[in-house]
CSV table of C-alpha atoms in Angstrom, one decimal:
chain,number,residue,atom,x,y,z
Q,1,MET,CA,4.7,-15.1,122.7
Q,2,ALA,CA,6.6,-17.4,120.5
Q,3,GLY,CA,10.4,-17.1,120.4
Q,4,GLU,CA,10.7,-15.9,124.0
Q,5,ARG,CA,13.3,-18.5,125.0
Q,6,ALA,CA,15.5,-17.7,122.0
Q,7,VAL,CA,15.3,-14.0,122.7
Q,8,GLY,CA,16.1,-14.6,126.3
Q,9,LEU,CA,19.4,-16.2,125.3
Q,10,VAL,CA,20.2,-13.1,123.2
Q,11,ARG,CA,19.2,-10.8,126.0
Q,12,GLU,CA,21.5,-12.5,128.5
Q,13,LEU,CA,24.4,-12.4,126.2
Q,14,HIS,CA,23.8,-8.7,125.4
Q,15,ARG,CA,23.7,-7.9,129.1
Q,16,THR,CA,27.2,-9.5,129.7
Q,17,ILE,CA,29.3,-6.5,129.1
Q,18,GLY,CA,33.0,-6.4,128.5
Q,19,GLY,CA,33.0,-9.2,126.0
Q,20,SER,CA,33.3,-11.9,128.7
Q,21,LEU,CA,31.8,-15.3,128.1
Q,22,PRO,CA,28.8,-16.4,130.2
Q,23,PRO,CA,28.1,-20.1,130.7
Q,24,PHE,CA,26.6,-22.0,127.7
Q,25,ARG,CA,22.9,-22.4,128.2
Q,26,THR,CA,22.4,-25.9,126.9
Q,27,GLU,CA,18.9,-26.3,128.4
Q,28,GLU,CA,17.4,-23.1,127.0
Q,29,LEU,CA,18.9,-23.8,123.6
Q,30,ARG,CA,17.4,-27.3,123.6
Q,31,GLN,CA,14.0,-25.8,124.5
Q,32,ALA,CA,14.2,-23.3,121.8
Q,33,LEU,CA,15.1,-26.0,119.2
Q,34,GLU,CA,12.3,-28.1,120.6
Q,35,GLU,CA,9.9,-25.2,120.0
Q,36,MET,CA,11.1,-24.9,116.5
Q,37,ARG,CA,10.6,-28.5,115.8
Q,38,ALA,CA,7.0,-28.4,117.2
Q,39,LEU,CA,6.2,-25.3,115.0
Q,40,TYR,CA,7.6,-27.0,111.9
Q,41,GLU,CA,5.6,-30.2,112.5
Q,42,GLN,CA,2.4,-28.2,113.0
Q,43,ASN,CA,3.1,-26.3,109.8
Q,44,GLN,CA,3.7,-29.5,107.9
Q,45,ALA,CA,0.3,-30.8,109.0
Q,46,ASP,CA,-1.5,-27.6,108.2
Q,47,VAL,CA,0.1,-27.2,104.7
Q,48,SER,CA,-1.3,-30.5,103.5
Q,49,GLU,CA,-4.7,-29.4,104.9
Q,50,ALA,CA,-4.5,-26.1,103.2
Q,51,LYS,CA,-3.6,-27.6,99.9
Q,52,SER,CA,-6.8,-29.6,100.0
Q,53,GLY,CA,-8.9,-26.5,100.2
Q,54,ARG,CA,-8.8,-24.7,103.6
Q,55,THR,CA,-7.2,-21.4,102.5
Q,56,ASP,CA,-7.9,-19.6,105.7
Q,57,LEU,CA,-5.1,-21.5,107.4
Q,58,ILE,CA,-2.6,-19.7,105.3
Q,59,PHE,CA,-2.2,-16.9,107.9
Q,60,LEU,CA,-1.6,-19.4,110.6
Q,61,ILE,CA,1.1,-21.1,108.5
Q,62,ARG,CA,2.7,-17.8,107.8
Q,63,PHE,CA,2.7,-16.8,111.4
Q,64,ARG,CA,4.4,-20.0,112.4
Q,65,HIS,CA,6.9,-19.5,109.7
Q,66,CYS,CA,7.7,-16.1,111.0
Q,67,CYS,CA,8.3,-17.6,114.5
Q,68,LEU,CA,10.6,-20.2,113.0
Q,69,LEU,CA,12.6,-17.6,111.2
Q,70,ARG,CA,12.8,-15.5,114.4
Q,71,ASN,CA,14.0,-18.5,116.5
Q,72,GLN,CA,16.6,-19.3,113.8
Q,73,ARG,CA,17.9,-15.8,113.8
Q,74,CYS,CA,18.2,-15.5,117.6
Q,75,ILE,CA,19.9,-18.8,118.0
Q,76,LEU,CA,22.4,-18.1,115.1
Q,77,ALA,CA,23.2,-14.7,116.5
Q,78,TYR,CA,23.7,-16.2,120.0
Q,79,LEU,CA,26.1,-18.9,118.8
Q,80,TYR,CA,28.0,-16.5,116.5
Q,81,ASP,CA,28.4,-13.8,119.2
Q,82,ARG,CA,29.8,-16.5,121.6
Q,83,LEU,CA,32.3,-17.5,118.9
Q,84,LEU,CA,33.4,-13.9,118.6
Q,85,ARG,CA,34.0,-13.7,122.3
Q,86,ILE,CA,36.0,-17.0,122.3
Q,87,ARG,CA,38.1,-15.7,119.4
Q,88,ALA,CA,38.9,-12.6,121.5
Q,89,LEU,CA,40.1,-14.9,124.3
Q,90,ARG,CA,42.8,-16.3,122.1
Q,91,TRP,CA,44.2,-12.8,121.3
Q,92,GLU,CA,43.9,-11.5,124.8
Q,93,TYR,CA,44.6,-14.4,127.0
Q,94,GLY,CA,46.8,-16.8,125.0
Q,95,SER,CA,46.5,-20.3,123.7
Q,96,VAL,CA,45.8,-22.1,127.0
Q,97,LEU,CA,42.5,-21.1,128.6
Q,98,PRO,CA,42.0,-21.5,132.4
Q,99,ASN,CA,39.5,-24.1,133.6
Q,100,ALA,CA,37.1,-21.5,134.8
Q,101,ILE,CA,36.6,-20.2,131.3
Q,102,GLN,CA,36.5,-23.7,129.7
Q,103,PHE,CA,33.6,-24.6,132.0
Q,104,HIS,CA,31.6,-22.0,130.3
Q,105,MET,CA,32.2,-23.4,126.8
Q,106,SER,CA,30.3,-26.2,125.1
Q,107,ALA,CA,32.2,-29.1,123.7
Q,108,GLU,CA,31.8,-27.8,120.1
Q,109,GLU,CA,33.1,-24.4,121.2
Q,110,VAL,CA,36.2,-26.0,122.7
Q,111,GLU,CA,36.7,-27.8,119.4
Q,112,TRP,CA,36.2,-24.5,117.5
Q,113,PHE,CA,38.8,-22.8,119.7
Q,114,ASN,CA,41.3,-25.5,119.1
Q,115,ARG,CA,40.8,-25.3,115.3
Q,116,TYR,CA,41.1,-21.5,115.4
Q,117,LYS,CA,44.3,-21.8,117.4
Q,118,LYS,CA,45.7,-24.2,114.7
Q,119,SER,CA,44.6,-21.9,111.9
Q,120,LEU,CA,46.2,-18.9,113.5
Q,121,ALA,CA,49.4,-20.8,114.3
Q,122,ALA,CA,49.6,-22.0,110.7
Q,123,TYR,CA,49.1,-18.5,109.4
Q,124,MET,CA,51.6,-17.0,111.7
Q,125,LYS,CA,54.2,-19.5,110.6
Q,126,SER,CA,53.6,-18.7,107.0
Q,127,VAL,CA,54.2,-15.0,107.5
Q,128,GLY,CA,57.6,-13.3,108.1
Q,129,GLY,CA,60.2,-15.7,106.8
Q,130,GLU,CA,61.6,-18.8,108.3
Q,131,GLU,CA,60.5,-18.8,111.9
Q,132,GLY,CA,57.2,-17.1,111.4
Q,133,LEU,CA,55.9,-14.1,113.2
Q,134,ASP,CA,54.0,-14.1,116.5
Q,135,LEU,CA,51.2,-11.7,115.8
Q,136,THR,CA,49.9,-11.9,119.3
Q,137,GLN,CA,53.0,-10.3,120.7
Q,138,ASP,CA,53.7,-6.5,120.9
Q,139,ILE,CA,50.1,-5.4,120.7
Q,140,LYS,CA,51.3,-2.1,121.9
Q,141,PRO,CA,54.4,-0.6,120.2
Q,142,PRO,CA,57.4,-1.5,122.4
Q,143,LYS,CA,59.7,1.1,123.8
Q,144,SER,CA,62.5,-1.0,125.1
Q,145,LEU,CA,63.8,-4.6,124.9
Q,146,TYR,CA,63.8,-5.2,128.7
Q,147,ILE,CA,61.1,-4.2,131.1
Q,148,GLU,CA,60.6,-3.9,134.8
Q,149,VAL,CA,57.9,-6.2,136.2
Q,150,ARG,CA,56.4,-7.0,139.5
Q,151,CYS,CA,54.9,-10.3,140.4
Q,152,LEU,CA,51.3,-10.2,141.4
Q,153,ARG,CA,51.0,-13.8,142.6
Q,154,ASP,CA,53.1,-16.8,143.2
Q,155,TYR,CA,53.8,-18.5,139.9
Q,156,GLY,CA,56.9,-20.6,140.5
Q,157,GLU,CA,60.0,-21.0,138.4
Q,158,PHE,CA,60.5,-19.2,135.1
Q,159,GLU,CA,63.3,-19.8,132.7
Q,160,ILE,CA,64.7,-17.2,130.4
Q,161,ASP,CA,66.7,-17.5,127.2
Q,162,ASP,CA,70.2,-17.6,128.7
Q,163,GLY,CA,69.3,-20.6,130.9
Q,164,THR,CA,68.9,-18.9,134.3
Q,165,THR,CA,65.7,-19.6,136.2
Q,166,ILE,CA,63.9,-16.9,138.2
Q,167,LEU,CA,61.6,-17.6,141.1
Q,168,LEU,CA,58.4,-15.6,140.7
Q,169,LYS,CA,57.1,-15.0,144.1
Q,170,LYS,CA,54.4,-12.5,145.0
Q,171,ASN,CA,55.6,-8.9,145.1
Q,172,SER,CA,59.1,-9.6,143.8
Q,173,GLN,CA,60.5,-7.3,141.1
Q,174,HIS,CA,62.5,-8.3,138.1
Q,175,PHE,CA,64.1,-6.9,135.0
Q,176,LEU,CA,63.2,-9.2,132.2
Q,177,PRO,CA,63.2,-9.4,128.4
Q,178,ARG,CA,59.9,-8.1,127.0
Q,179,TRP,CA,59.0,-11.0,124.8
Q,180,LYS,CA,59.2,-13.5,127.6
Q,181,CYS,CA,56.9,-11.6,130.0
Q,182,GLU,CA,54.3,-10.2,127.7
Q,183,GLN,CA,52.2,-13.4,127.9
Q,184,LEU,CA,52.4,-13.5,131.7
Q,185,ILE,CA,51.5,-9.8,132.0
Q,186,ARG,CA,48.4,-10.3,129.8
Q,187,GLN,CA,47.4,-13.2,132.0
Q,188,GLY,CA,47.6,-11.1,135.1
Q,189,VAL,CA,50.5,-12.9,136.7
Q,190,LEU,CA,53.0,-10.0,136.3
Q,191,GLU,CA,52.5,-6.3,136.3
Q,192,HIS,CA,54.4,-4.0,134.0
Q,193,ILE,CA,56.0,-1.1,135.9
Q,194,LEU,CA,56.9,2.1,134.2
Q,195,SER,CA,59.9,3.9,135.6
K,1,MET,CA,36.2,-3.2,127.5
K,2,SER,CA,37.7,-6.2,125.7
K,3,GLU,CA,40.0,-5.0,122.9
K,4,ALA,CA,39.7,-8.0,120.7
K,5,TYR,CA,35.9,-8.5,120.9
K,6,PHE,CA,34.1,-7.0,117.9
K,7,PRO,CA,30.4,-7.7,118.0
K,8,VAL,CA,28.2,-7.4,115.0
K,9,GLY,CA,26.9,-3.8,114.9
K,10,PRO,CA,23.2,-2.8,114.2
K,11,GLY,CA,22.2,-2.1,110.7
K,12,LEU,CA,21.8,1.3,109.2
K,13,GLY,CA,18.7,2.7,107.6
K,14,LEU,CA,16.0,0.3,106.3
K,15,GLU,CA,18.0,-2.9,106.6
K,16,GLU,CA,18.6,-4.7,109.9
K,17,SER,CA,21.8,-6.6,110.5
K,18,PHE,CA,20.8,-10.2,110.8
K,19,LEU,CA,23.3,-11.3,113.4
K,20,SER,CA,23.4,-8.1,115.4
K,21,LEU,CA,22.2,-8.7,119.0
K,22,ASP,CA,21.2,-5.0,119.2
K,23,ASP,CA,18.9,-5.4,116.1
K,24,ILE,CA,17.3,-8.5,117.5
K,25,LEU,CA,16.5,-6.8,120.8
K,26,MET,CA,15.3,-3.7,118.9
K,27,SER,CA,12.9,-5.8,116.7
K,28,GLN,CA,11.4,-7.3,119.8
K,29,GLU,CA,9.8,-3.9,120.7
K,30,LYS,CA,6.1,-3.8,120.3
K,31,LEU,CA,4.0,-2.0,117.7
K,32,PRO,CA,0.2,-1.3,117.8
K,33,GLY,CA,-1.9,-2.4,114.8
K,34,ARG,CA,-5.1,-4.0,113.7
K,35,ALA,CA,-6.1,-7.2,112.0
K,36,GLU,CA,-7.4,-6.6,108.5
K,37,THR,CA,-9.0,-9.9,108.1
K,38,ARG,CA,-10.3,-12.8,110.2
K,39,LEU,CA,-7.4,-14.8,111.6
K,40,PRO,CA,-8.4,-18.3,112.6
K,41,ARG,CA,-6.7,-19.9,115.6
K,42,LEU,CA,-4.2,-17.1,116.1
K,43,GLY,CA,-6.1,-15.7,119.2
K,44,PHE,CA,-3.9,-17.4,121.7
K,45,ALA,CA,-0.6,-16.7,120.0
K,46,LEU,CA,-1.3,-13.0,119.7
K,47,GLY,CA,-2.5,-12.5,123.2
K,48,GLN,CA,-6.2,-12.5,122.7
K,49,GLY,CA,-8.6,-15.1,123.8
K,50,THR,CA,-7.8,-18.0,126.0
K,51,GLY,CA,-8.5,-21.1,123.9
K,52,ALA,CA,-6.1,-22.4,121.3
K,53,GLY,CA,-8.9,-22.4,118.8
K,54,ASP,CA,-9.9,-18.8,119.1
K,55,ALA,CA,-9.9,-16.6,116.1
K,56,ILE,CA,-9.1,-12.9,115.9
K,57,THR,CA,-12.0,-11.0,114.4
K,58,GLU,CA,-11.5,-8.6,111.6
K,59,GLY,CA,-10.7,-5.1,112.8
K,60,SER,CA,-9.6,-6.0,116.3
K,61,LYS,CA,-6.7,-4.0,117.8
K,62,LEU,CA,-3.5,-6.0,118.3
K,63,GLU,CA,-0.1,-5.4,119.6
K,64,PHE,CA,2.8,-7.3,118.1
K,65,PRO,CA,6.6,-7.2,118.0
K,66,LEU,CA,8.3,-5.6,115.1
K,67,TRP,CA,9.7,-8.9,113.7
K,68,LEU,CA,6.2,-10.3,113.5
K,69,ALA,CA,4.8,-7.1,112.0
K,70,LYS,CA,7.5,-7.2,109.3
K,71,GLY,CA,6.8,-10.8,108.6
K,72,LEU,CA,3.0,-10.6,108.3
K,73,HIS,CA,3.0,-7.3,106.5
K,74,ASP,CA,2.1,-7.5,102.9
K,75,SER,CA,2.0,-4.5,100.4
K,76,LYS,CA,-1.5,-5.4,99.6
K,77,ARG,CA,-2.3,-5.2,103.3
K,78,ARG,CA,-4.3,-8.3,103.5
K,79,ILE,CA,-3.4,-9.5,106.9
K,80,ILE,CA,-2.5,-6.7,109.4
K,81,SER,CA,-2.0,-3.0,109.3
K,82,VAL,CA,0.4,-1.2,111.6
K,83,GLN,CA,0.0,2.1,113.4
K,84,LEU,CA,2.7,4.4,114.6
K,85,PRO,CA,3.7,4.3,118.2
K,86,ASN,CA,3.1,7.6,120.0
K,87,ILE,CA,6.7,8.9,119.9
K,88,TYR,CA,6.6,9.0,116.0
K,89,LYS,CA,3.2,10.7,115.8
K,90,GLU,CA,2.5,14.3,115.0
K,91,ALA,CA,2.3,15.5,118.6
K,92,TRP,CA,5.6,14.1,119.7
K,93,ARG,CA,7.3,15.2,116.5
K,94,THR,CA,6.4,18.8,117.3
K,95,VAL,CA,7.8,18.4,120.8
K,96,LEU,CA,11.0,17.0,119.4
K,97,SER,CA,11.4,19.8,116.8
K,98,ALA,CA,10.9,22.4,119.5
K,99,ASP,CA,13.7,21.1,121.8
K,100,ALA,CA,14.9,17.5,121.4
K,101,SER,CA,17.5,17.6,124.2
K,102,VAL,CA,15.1,17.5,127.0
K,103,VAL,CA,13.2,14.4,125.9
K,104,ASP,CA,13.9,11.2,127.7
K,105,LEU,CA,14.5,8.9,124.7
K,106,HIS,CA,15.3,5.9,126.8
K,107,LYS,CA,11.9,5.9,128.4
K,108,MET,CA,10.1,6.4,125.0
K,109,GLY,CA,11.3,3.0,123.8
K,110,PRO,CA,15.1,2.5,124.1
K,111,TYR,CA,15.6,2.1,120.4
K,112,TYR,CA,14.2,5.4,119.0
K,113,TYR,CA,16.4,5.7,116.0
K,114,GLY,CA,16.7,2.0,115.0
K,115,PHE,CA,13.0,1.3,115.5
K,116,GLY,CA,12.0,4.5,113.7
K,117,SER,CA,14.2,3.6,110.7
K,118,GLN,CA,12.5,0.2,110.6
K,119,LEU,CA,9.1,1.8,110.6
K,120,LEU,CA,9.8,3.4,107.3
K,121,ASN,CA,9.5,-0.1,105.8
K,122,PHE,CA,5.8,0.0,106.1
K,123,ASP,CA,3.9,2.2,103.6
K,124,ASN,CA,2.7,5.1,105.6
K,125,PRO,CA,1.9,8.5,104.2
K,126,GLU,CA,3.7,10.2,107.0
K,127,ASN,CA,7.1,8.4,106.2
K,128,PRO,CA,8.9,11.5,104.9
K,129,GLU,CA,7.9,13.5,108.1
K,130,ILE,CA,9.0,10.6,110.3
K,131,ALA,CA,12.3,10.3,108.6
K,132,GLN,CA,12.9,14.1,108.9
K,133,ALA,CA,11.9,14.0,112.6
K,134,ILE,CA,14.4,11.2,113.4
K,135,LEU,CA,17.2,13.0,111.6
K,136,GLN,CA,16.6,16.4,113.1
K,137,THR,CA,16.3,14.9,116.6
K,138,PHE,CA,19.7,13.2,116.2
K,139,ILE,CA,21.3,16.4,114.9
K,140,SER,CA,20.0,18.5,117.8
K,141,ARG,CA,21.0,16.0,120.4
K,142,PHE,CA,24.4,15.0,119.0
K,143,ARG,CA,26.3,18.1,120.1
K,144,ARG,CA,25.5,17.6,123.8
K,145,ILE,CA,26.4,13.9,123.7
K,146,MET,CA,29.7,14.5,122.1
K,147,ASP,CA,30.5,17.3,124.5
K,148,SER,CA,29.6,15.4,127.6
K,149,SER,CA,31.3,12.2,126.6
K,150,GLN,CA,34.6,14.0,125.8
K,151,ASN,CA,34.7,15.9,129.1
K,152,ALA,CA,33.5,13.6,131.8
K,153,TYR,CA,36.7,12.0,132.9
K,154,ASN,CA,36.6,9.5,135.8
K,155,GLU,CA,33.2,10.6,136.9
K,156,ASP,CA,29.9,8.9,137.5
K,157,THR,CA,28.1,9.4,134.1
K,158,SER,CA,24.8,7.8,134.9
K,159,ALA,CA,23.0,11.1,135.0
K,160,LEU,CA,24.3,12.0,131.6
K,161,VAL,CA,23.4,8.7,130.0
K,162,ALA,CA,20.0,8.2,131.6
K,163,ARG,CA,18.0,10.0,128.9
K,164,LEU,CA,19.8,8.6,125.9
K,165,ASP,CA,18.6,5.9,123.7
K,166,GLU,CA,20.7,2.9,122.8
K,167,LEU,CA,22.4,4.3,119.7
K,168,GLU,CA,23.3,7.5,121.6
K,169,ARG,CA,24.7,5.4,124.5
K,170,ALA,CA,26.9,3.5,122.1
K,171,LEU,CA,28.2,6.9,120.8
K,172,PHE,CA,28.7,8.1,124.4
K,173,GLN,CA,30.8,5.0,125.2
K,174,ALA,CA,32.9,5.5,122.1
K,175,GLY,CA,33.6,9.0,123.3
K,176,GLN,CA,34.5,7.9,126.8
K,177,LYS,CA,36.8,5.2,125.5
K,178,GLU,CA,38.6,7.8,123.3
K,179,LEU,CA,38.9,10.2,126.2
K,180,ASN,CA,40.4,7.5,128.5
K,181,ASP,CA,42.8,6.4,125.8
K,182,PHE,CA,44.0,9.9,125.2
K,183,GLN,CA,44.4,10.6,128.9
K,184,SER,CA,46.5,7.5,129.4
K,185,TRP,CA,48.6,8.5,126.4
K,186,GLU,CA,49.2,11.8,128.0
K,187,LYS,CA,50.3,10.2,131.2
K,188,GLY,CA,52.8,8.1,129.3
K,189,GLN,CA,50.9,4.9,130.0
K,190,ALA,CA,50.3,4.1,126.4
K,191,SER,CA,53.2,1.7,126.1
K,192,GLN,CA,52.4,-0.1,129.3
K,193,ILE,CA,51.3,-3.7,128.7
K,194,THR,CA,48.2,-4.4,130.7
K,195,ALA,CA,46.0,-7.4,131.3
K,196,SER,CA,42.8,-6.7,129.5
K,197,ASN,CA,39.6,-6.2,131.5
K,198,LEU,CA,38.5,-9.7,130.4
K,199,VAL,CA,41.4,-11.3,132.2
K,200,GLN,CA,41.1,-9.1,135.3
K,201,ASN,CA,37.5,-10.2,135.7
K,202,TYR,CA,38.3,-13.9,135.4
K,203,GLY,CA,41.2,-13.4,137.7
K,204,LYS,CA,39.0,-12.0,140.4
K,205,ARG,CA,36.6,-14.8,140.2
K,206,LYS,CA,39.4,-17.3,140.4
K,207,PHE,CA,40.6,-15.8,143.6
K,208,THR,CA,37.3,-16.2,145.3
K,209,GLU,CA,37.2,-19.8,144.2
K,210,VAL,CA,40.6,-20.5,145.8
K,211,ASP,CA,39.9,-18.7,149.0
K,212,GLY,CA,36.4,-19.8,149.5
């Protein structure tokens, strides 16, 4: 059946639950686009034949056109949904993505991510007066300025505002300002402990 | 579930949502029908005949996916005509009106509501009855879904979800998420900053890369 490859892409993406990003299927995408090109060329040939009298080819042309539209829809939805997932990564993970995730993105998607980052940064700077407002902070309403955190894995040295550095070793606990640690907690390096 | 990922939802009623992954998979479901006229060279594409030059004779029975049916359908019905799948026919409609909660909607095509709404696009004299049947089925099943999703905390819900179609499963998940959020608020964990599930999954994979 025509359009199987494109639908396969959509199916795989739909199966990936939790909004995480599966690897970019360059090969399948290329095959689907190849199929579209072949259908288009066949239709071009048949249209000129139909114009010179063979009206029974109209159904075939229409069928191929339906397949072309179907492929187009599947591919567009695939690419768009991936962008939505990449956008979610900026809000949930931060502006630097780990290599493991970057491997799953195509070059164009990396480019899109960088441009989105810039757009978001420009917007955040324009809001909230002189220094701008970091919208990715304080996703949950804060209850206190300082929070208790435990380190989940070795991270190394960490400098806080008054100049002191703290060594983040696995299982060490610290009492740190909220705005400094939020990023690290979201990345899974620290764990927020409630008293 | 990732908190910042908002996928395009399925369309409501007669219109599909173009970019929705759910609607694409729903319109892949097959529909029985027949050819109203001779279709040259389409034999191979529509699953009949082995040669690329085979034609489909007038009146032969076919099965095609919804997207193709919508594309080839014409109000003057020159090319194909569609028939209703069994679940939307008289017999099953009576079963559903008797007691809808016992029917396994997942087995009868996992997109009962979505597909049924799309079927209303084709002119069929039974359309008002089909529309009513879909609506009534939803009404009678909804109560149980809402109830079970709001009360199954930290349990294995596969038995509850097995007989639901995709729309109902999405509702069930929404209920579960709400329940979990409320419970965590009650425990005072609402202000706790957490790494989202997204990050936790990536974190796990990274560990195996480092250790292995």
